Amino acid sequence: MSSRRARSRQSTSSSRITDEQINDLVSKLQAVLPEAHIRGAERVSAAKVLQETCNYIRSLHREVDDLSERLTELLATTEASSAQAAIIRSLLM
Amino acid sequence: VTAEVGIAAVDDLMARSGPCDGKGTAEGDRLLRCGALELIESGFWWEASSLRLGMTISNGDGDSAAKDGRRERKRKRRAEPSLVKWKTEGEQRNYSSKLIEALRRVRRSSAAGAASAATDHSRSRAVREAADRALAVAARGRTRWSRAILCGRTLKRRVLPWAGRPKPVGPARAAERSKPPALKTKARVLGRLVPGCRKLPLPSLLEEVSDYIAALEMQVRAMSVIAEALSAVGGAPSPAQPEGPM
């Protein structure tokens, strides 16, 4: 065990990834996930965090796909005249 | 119009500069450099600066994971506030206006070539790709996923001649073995979900993932707002209303 630690400290210069570094990044990632405020500071395993991250990204992709479909329909039916373009801009800005 | 032409120029340039699947090739960088100059000269300084930033990170000799890790650690201070930027209103507004220009372009092209692009599915895929490209441009070339989107989508199915990368030997491989296999599998799945991050070591991958997630969330917010705006406009009794929320 200690020999492994010594080796990892030695080869940090060649950017060997330490466990602490991984845990640090994983906890940062956990903070970004949607359930972060529910979980609070509860320590979740790294594998679980990665799994939830994968699920979250997939659900975001699905949302974007759904929104793309919706926008496609709206674009097809909307007569984007210059007046309506002005309305859209004023709604957004 | 500027945004449209700018994005089209970036599209074309990125397609020409070859795959930037997280491995900055010398040839790709050279093309990016030329393209950046072209864009600067033609006035699209913003798109050009995003290319220049992209080049700084994927510089020619950055072929090994070790060098990338060191460089990213040096840049870490600059990269840290980047997550916050995805939540700002200004960024979202900027993205929304670029997206609307791109959507108008999609609409015009699908109206012109009505026969071929007539299916809803291909049109919504065009919308999705326009949204992703606009998102990648908004990232200003600082992340691998954004660069991969800008140059990878069209080349996904092509055979990549320089796709093979010499595998890291000795100590690096031992480093990879230090992670439990369950973590490695999940990390690989995650790497496949984020564009351009398949062969990234774990720390870089996690950095990319958090930026990618923040960007996706902004994309969802912006597209929802646009969809709401369009459906409100579409349901309006007379199109000649000057302005106002409803």
XYZ file of C-alpha atoms in Angstrom:
339
model
C 0.000 0.000 0.000
C 2.596 2.496 1.174
C 4.841 1.545 -1.724
C 2.033 2.327 -4.133
C 1.525 5.712 -2.484
C 5.224 6.476 -2.657
C 5.293 5.541 -6.295
C 2.315 7.716 -7.112
C 3.819 10.695 -5.317
C 7.059 10.178 -7.164
C 5.500 10.066 -10.591
C 3.131 13.004 -10.146
C 5.438 14.940 -12.391
C 4.518 12.566 -15.189
C 0.878 13.367 -14.358
C -0.105 10.117 -12.747
C -3.652 10.477 -11.643
C -4.059 10.307 -7.882
C -7.130 8.961 -6.169
C -7.630 12.234 -4.333
C -7.692 14.102 -7.595
C -10.324 11.753 -8.934
C -12.448 12.010 -5.813
C -12.185 15.767 -5.924
C -13.364 15.930 -9.516
C -16.091 13.397 -8.875
C -17.480 15.439 -5.991
C -17.452 18.529 -8.179
C -19.378 16.575 -10.775
C -21.818 15.436 -8.153
C -22.536 19.070 -7.339
C -23.569 19.664 -10.935
C -26.065 16.815 -11.066
C -29.728 17.708 -10.634
C -30.243 15.841 -7.372
C -27.343 17.617 -5.726
C -29.486 19.790 -3.516
C -31.446 16.784 -2.319
C -28.410 14.660 -1.597
C -26.572 17.475 0.084
C -23.144 16.479 1.324
C -23.894 12.779 1.338
C -20.910 10.922 -0.002
C -21.919 8.898 -3.028
C -19.589 6.385 -4.627
C -17.707 7.521 -7.700
C -19.274 4.798 -9.814
C -22.738 5.965 -8.826
C -21.875 9.546 -9.715
C -20.600 8.496 -13.130
C -23.694 6.421 -13.704
C -25.977 9.314 -12.796
C -23.948 11.626 -14.976
C -24.421 9.306 -17.941
C -28.153 9.170 -17.275
C -28.354 12.924 -16.919
C -26.511 13.562 -20.176
C -28.756 11.087 -21.970
C -31.848 12.817 -20.617
C -30.491 16.202 -21.668
C -29.863 14.849 -25.159
C -33.419 13.573 -25.257
C -34.726 16.967 -24.188
C -32.738 18.685 -26.899
C -34.058 16.212 -29.466
C -37.633 16.817 -28.333
C -37.116 20.559 -28.451
C -35.600 20.235 -31.918
C -38.678 18.372 -33.097
C -40.938 20.960 -31.531
C -38.978 23.787 -33.117
C -39.114 22.019 -36.475
C -42.895 21.853 -36.280
C -43.131 25.448 -35.158
C -40.842 26.599 -37.925
C -42.934 24.788 -40.478
C -46.202 26.304 -39.342
C -45.043 29.786 -38.370
C -45.024 32.403 -41.060
C -41.813 34.072 -39.966
C -42.584 37.510 -41.249
C -40.417 40.390 -40.275
C -43.006 41.600 -37.780
C -43.011 38.263 -36.021
C -39.230 38.129 -36.084
C -39.321 41.453 -34.268
C -41.714 40.005 -31.715
C -39.453 37.028 -31.153
C -36.497 39.294 -30.655
C -38.307 41.475 -28.201
C -39.414 38.416 -26.280
C -35.867 37.208 -25.996
C -33.995 40.432 -25.317
C -26.630 37.484 -41.476
C -23.235 37.890 -39.927
C -23.817 35.056 -37.510
C -25.072 32.776 -40.282
C -22.143 33.418 -42.531
C -19.790 33.146 -39.613
C -21.126 29.791 -38.546
C -21.120 28.528 -42.120
C -17.518 29.629 -42.486
C -16.552 27.851 -39.289
C -18.395 24.739 -40.474
C -16.542 24.698 -43.720
C -13.214 25.385 -42.116
C -13.599 22.755 -39.468
C -14.655 20.169 -42.013
C -11.555 20.934 -44.011
C -9.177 20.836 -41.093
C -9.824 17.209 -40.365
C -10.869 15.386 -37.224
C -10.114 17.078 -33.977
C -11.137 14.205 -31.813
C -9.175 15.585 -28.910
C -5.849 14.950 -30.632
C -4.523 18.138 -32.201
C -2.814 17.053 -35.379
C -0.253 19.290 -36.965
C -2.161 19.386 -40.217
C -5.406 20.231 -38.472
C -3.722 23.005 -36.556
C -2.203 24.416 -39.679
C -5.580 24.584 -41.340
C -7.102 26.083 -38.235
C -4.398 28.719 -38.240
C -5.000 29.603 -41.896
C -8.713 29.564 -41.352
C -8.422 31.814 -38.342
C -6.491 34.333 -40.413
C -9.080 34.163 -43.168
C -11.866 34.761 -40.738
C -10.052 37.647 -39.086
C -9.452 39.298 -42.424
C -13.043 38.925 -43.479
C -14.194 40.525 -40.266
C -15.426 37.545 -38.266
C -13.097 38.210 -35.403
C -15.309 36.402 -32.937
C -15.358 33.097 -34.753
C -11.675 33.482 -35.506
C -10.794 34.027 -31.875
C -12.665 30.880 -30.907
C -10.538 28.974 -33.382
C -7.362 30.554 -32.058
C -8.282 29.599 -28.528
C -9.007 26.087 -29.683
C -5.579 25.887 -31.259
C -3.787 27.069 -28.170
C -5.026 24.098 -26.239
C -4.642 21.411 -28.883
C -1.172 22.539 -29.869
C 0.984 20.412 -32.152
C 3.085 18.522 -29.659
C 0.213 17.778 -27.331
C 0.122 14.201 -28.392
C 0.512 12.486 -25.065
C -1.957 12.516 -22.245
C 0.809 13.599 -19.870
C 1.442 16.852 -21.668
C -2.249 17.537 -21.962
C -2.693 16.991 -18.254
C 0.100 19.383 -17.401
C -1.147 22.042 -19.749
C -4.681 21.744 -18.513
C -3.489 22.036 -14.954
C -1.717 25.282 -15.836
C -4.845 26.544 -17.524
C -7.118 25.371 -14.772
C -7.408 28.790 -13.197
C -8.669 30.237 -16.434
C -11.064 27.376 -17.072
C -12.711 27.347 -13.647
C -15.109 30.293 -13.988
C -16.269 28.922 -17.338
C -19.052 26.885 -15.734
C -20.665 30.038 -14.392
C -20.746 31.601 -17.830
C -23.254 29.011 -19.041
C -25.734 30.259 -16.480
C -25.531 33.950 -17.353
C -28.395 35.573 -19.191
C -26.036 37.280 -21.581
C -24.614 33.966 -22.736
C -28.075 32.535 -23.213
C -29.265 35.547 -25.148
C -26.188 35.385 -27.331
C -26.788 31.712 -27.998
C -30.486 32.282 -28.660
C -29.867 34.897 -31.310
C -27.260 32.696 -33.026
C -29.628 29.781 -32.889
C -32.459 31.778 -34.420
C -30.242 32.786 -37.318
C -29.270 29.158 -37.816
C -32.909 28.083 -37.620
C -33.851 30.599 -40.254
C -31.140 29.164 -42.437
C -32.467 25.631 -41.903
C -35.962 26.808 -42.692
C -34.879 28.498 -45.876
C -32.863 25.521 -47.067
C -35.644 23.074 -46.318
C -38.134 25.298 -48.164
C -35.837 25.518 -51.171
C -34.932 21.836 -51.471
C -38.375 20.701 -50.444
C -38.276 17.264 -52.022
C -35.148 15.835 -50.400
C -35.295 17.341 -46.921
C -39.015 16.983 -46.647
C -39.175 14.433 -43.864
C -39.787 15.758 -40.376
C -37.045 13.573 -38.993
C -34.330 14.933 -41.248
C -35.475 18.470 -40.566
C -35.459 18.019 -36.829
C -32.027 16.441 -37.122
C -30.909 19.534 -39.032
C -32.310 21.688 -36.243
C -30.545 19.562 -33.618
C -27.246 19.833 -35.461
C -27.637 23.583 -35.912
C -28.341 23.920 -32.193
C -25.285 21.825 -31.313
C -23.055 23.731 -33.681
C -24.213 27.059 -32.300
C -23.556 25.692 -28.805
C -20.060 24.616 -29.783
C -19.334 28.048 -31.227
C -20.588 29.611 -28.011
C -17.978 27.577 -26.160
C -15.325 29.612 -27.970
C -13.222 26.591 -28.786
C -11.971 26.115 -25.252
C -13.241 22.588 -24.762
C -12.712 19.349 -26.622
C -16.388 18.593 -26.962
C -17.031 21.909 -28.681
C -14.162 21.442 -31.114
C -15.240 17.882 -31.792
C -18.767 19.046 -32.611
C -17.519 21.705 -34.965
C -15.303 19.374 -36.948
C -16.387 15.875 -36.052
C -20.007 15.558 -36.985
C -19.523 15.419 -40.741
C -16.539 13.111 -40.469
C -18.069 10.649 -38.071
C -18.573 7.914 -40.638
C -15.484 8.518 -42.692
C -12.372 6.430 -42.223
C -9.937 8.502 -40.251
C -6.427 7.871 -41.581
C -4.620 9.243 -38.582
C -7.025 7.945 -35.994
C -4.476 5.493 -34.596
C -2.550 6.848 -31.660
C 0.498 5.132 -30.129
C -0.697 3.525 -26.912
C 0.972 4.843 -23.753
C 3.454 2.259 -22.454
C 4.796 1.393 -19.041
C 4.009 3.781 -16.207
C 1.014 5.327 -17.892
C -0.599 1.980 -18.380
C 0.081 1.114 -14.774
C -1.665 4.348 -13.824
C -4.776 3.308 -15.682
C -4.821 -0.015 -13.885
C -4.956 1.751 -10.531
C -8.626 2.559 -11.123
C -11.191 -0.141 -10.335
C -12.610 -1.705 -13.508
C -16.206 -0.669 -12.700
C -15.144 2.959 -12.728
C -13.275 2.490 -15.963
C -16.278 0.997 -17.735
C -18.545 3.812 -16.640
C -15.919 6.356 -17.577
C -15.754 4.834 -21.019
C -19.522 5.047 -21.437
C -19.383 8.660 -20.331
C -16.593 9.345 -22.794
C -18.753 8.020 -25.587
C -21.629 10.312 -24.623
C -19.583 13.472 -24.782
C -18.367 14.302 -28.285
C -14.641 14.042 -28.770
C -13.868 12.541 -25.404
C -13.579 8.856 -26.055
C -9.933 8.381 -25.202
C -9.575 11.060 -22.579
C -8.014 10.258 -19.205
C -10.411 10.543 -16.314
C -9.578 13.995 -14.904
C -9.787 15.707 -18.299
C -12.931 13.766 -19.069
C -14.629 14.954 -15.887
C -13.707 18.555 -16.644
C -15.170 18.245 -20.133
C -18.271 16.569 -18.754
C -19.110 19.310 -16.289
C -18.685 21.990 -18.942
C -20.702 19.942 -21.421
C -23.531 19.470 -18.936
C -23.648 23.184 -18.115
C -23.704 23.980 -21.835
C -26.457 21.439 -22.514
C -28.569 22.901 -19.719
C -28.243 26.328 -21.281
C -29.108 24.874 -24.655
C -32.281 23.351 -23.227
C -33.240 26.626 -21.530
C -32.613 28.679 -24.672
C -34.461 26.287 -26.970
C -37.429 26.159 -24.598
C -37.615 29.929 -24.580
C -37.470 30.056 -28.361
C -40.113 27.358 -28.663
C -42.370 29.244 -26.276
C -41.794 32.471 -28.183
C -42.552 30.822 -31.512
C -45.695 29.154 -30.256
C -46.871 32.417 -28.718
C -46.250 34.203 -31.990
C -47.887 31.484 -34.025
C -51.048 31.712 -31.945
C -51.229 35.514 -32.131
C -54.404 36.761 -33.846
C -52.701 39.389 -35.998
C -49.052 39.271 -37.017
C -48.809 43.048 -37.072
C -48.644 43.499 -33.309
C -45.756 45.848 -32.566
C -44.374 44.214 -29.429
C -45.212 42.914 -25.995
C -44.954 39.633 -24.142
C -48.254 38.192 -25.329
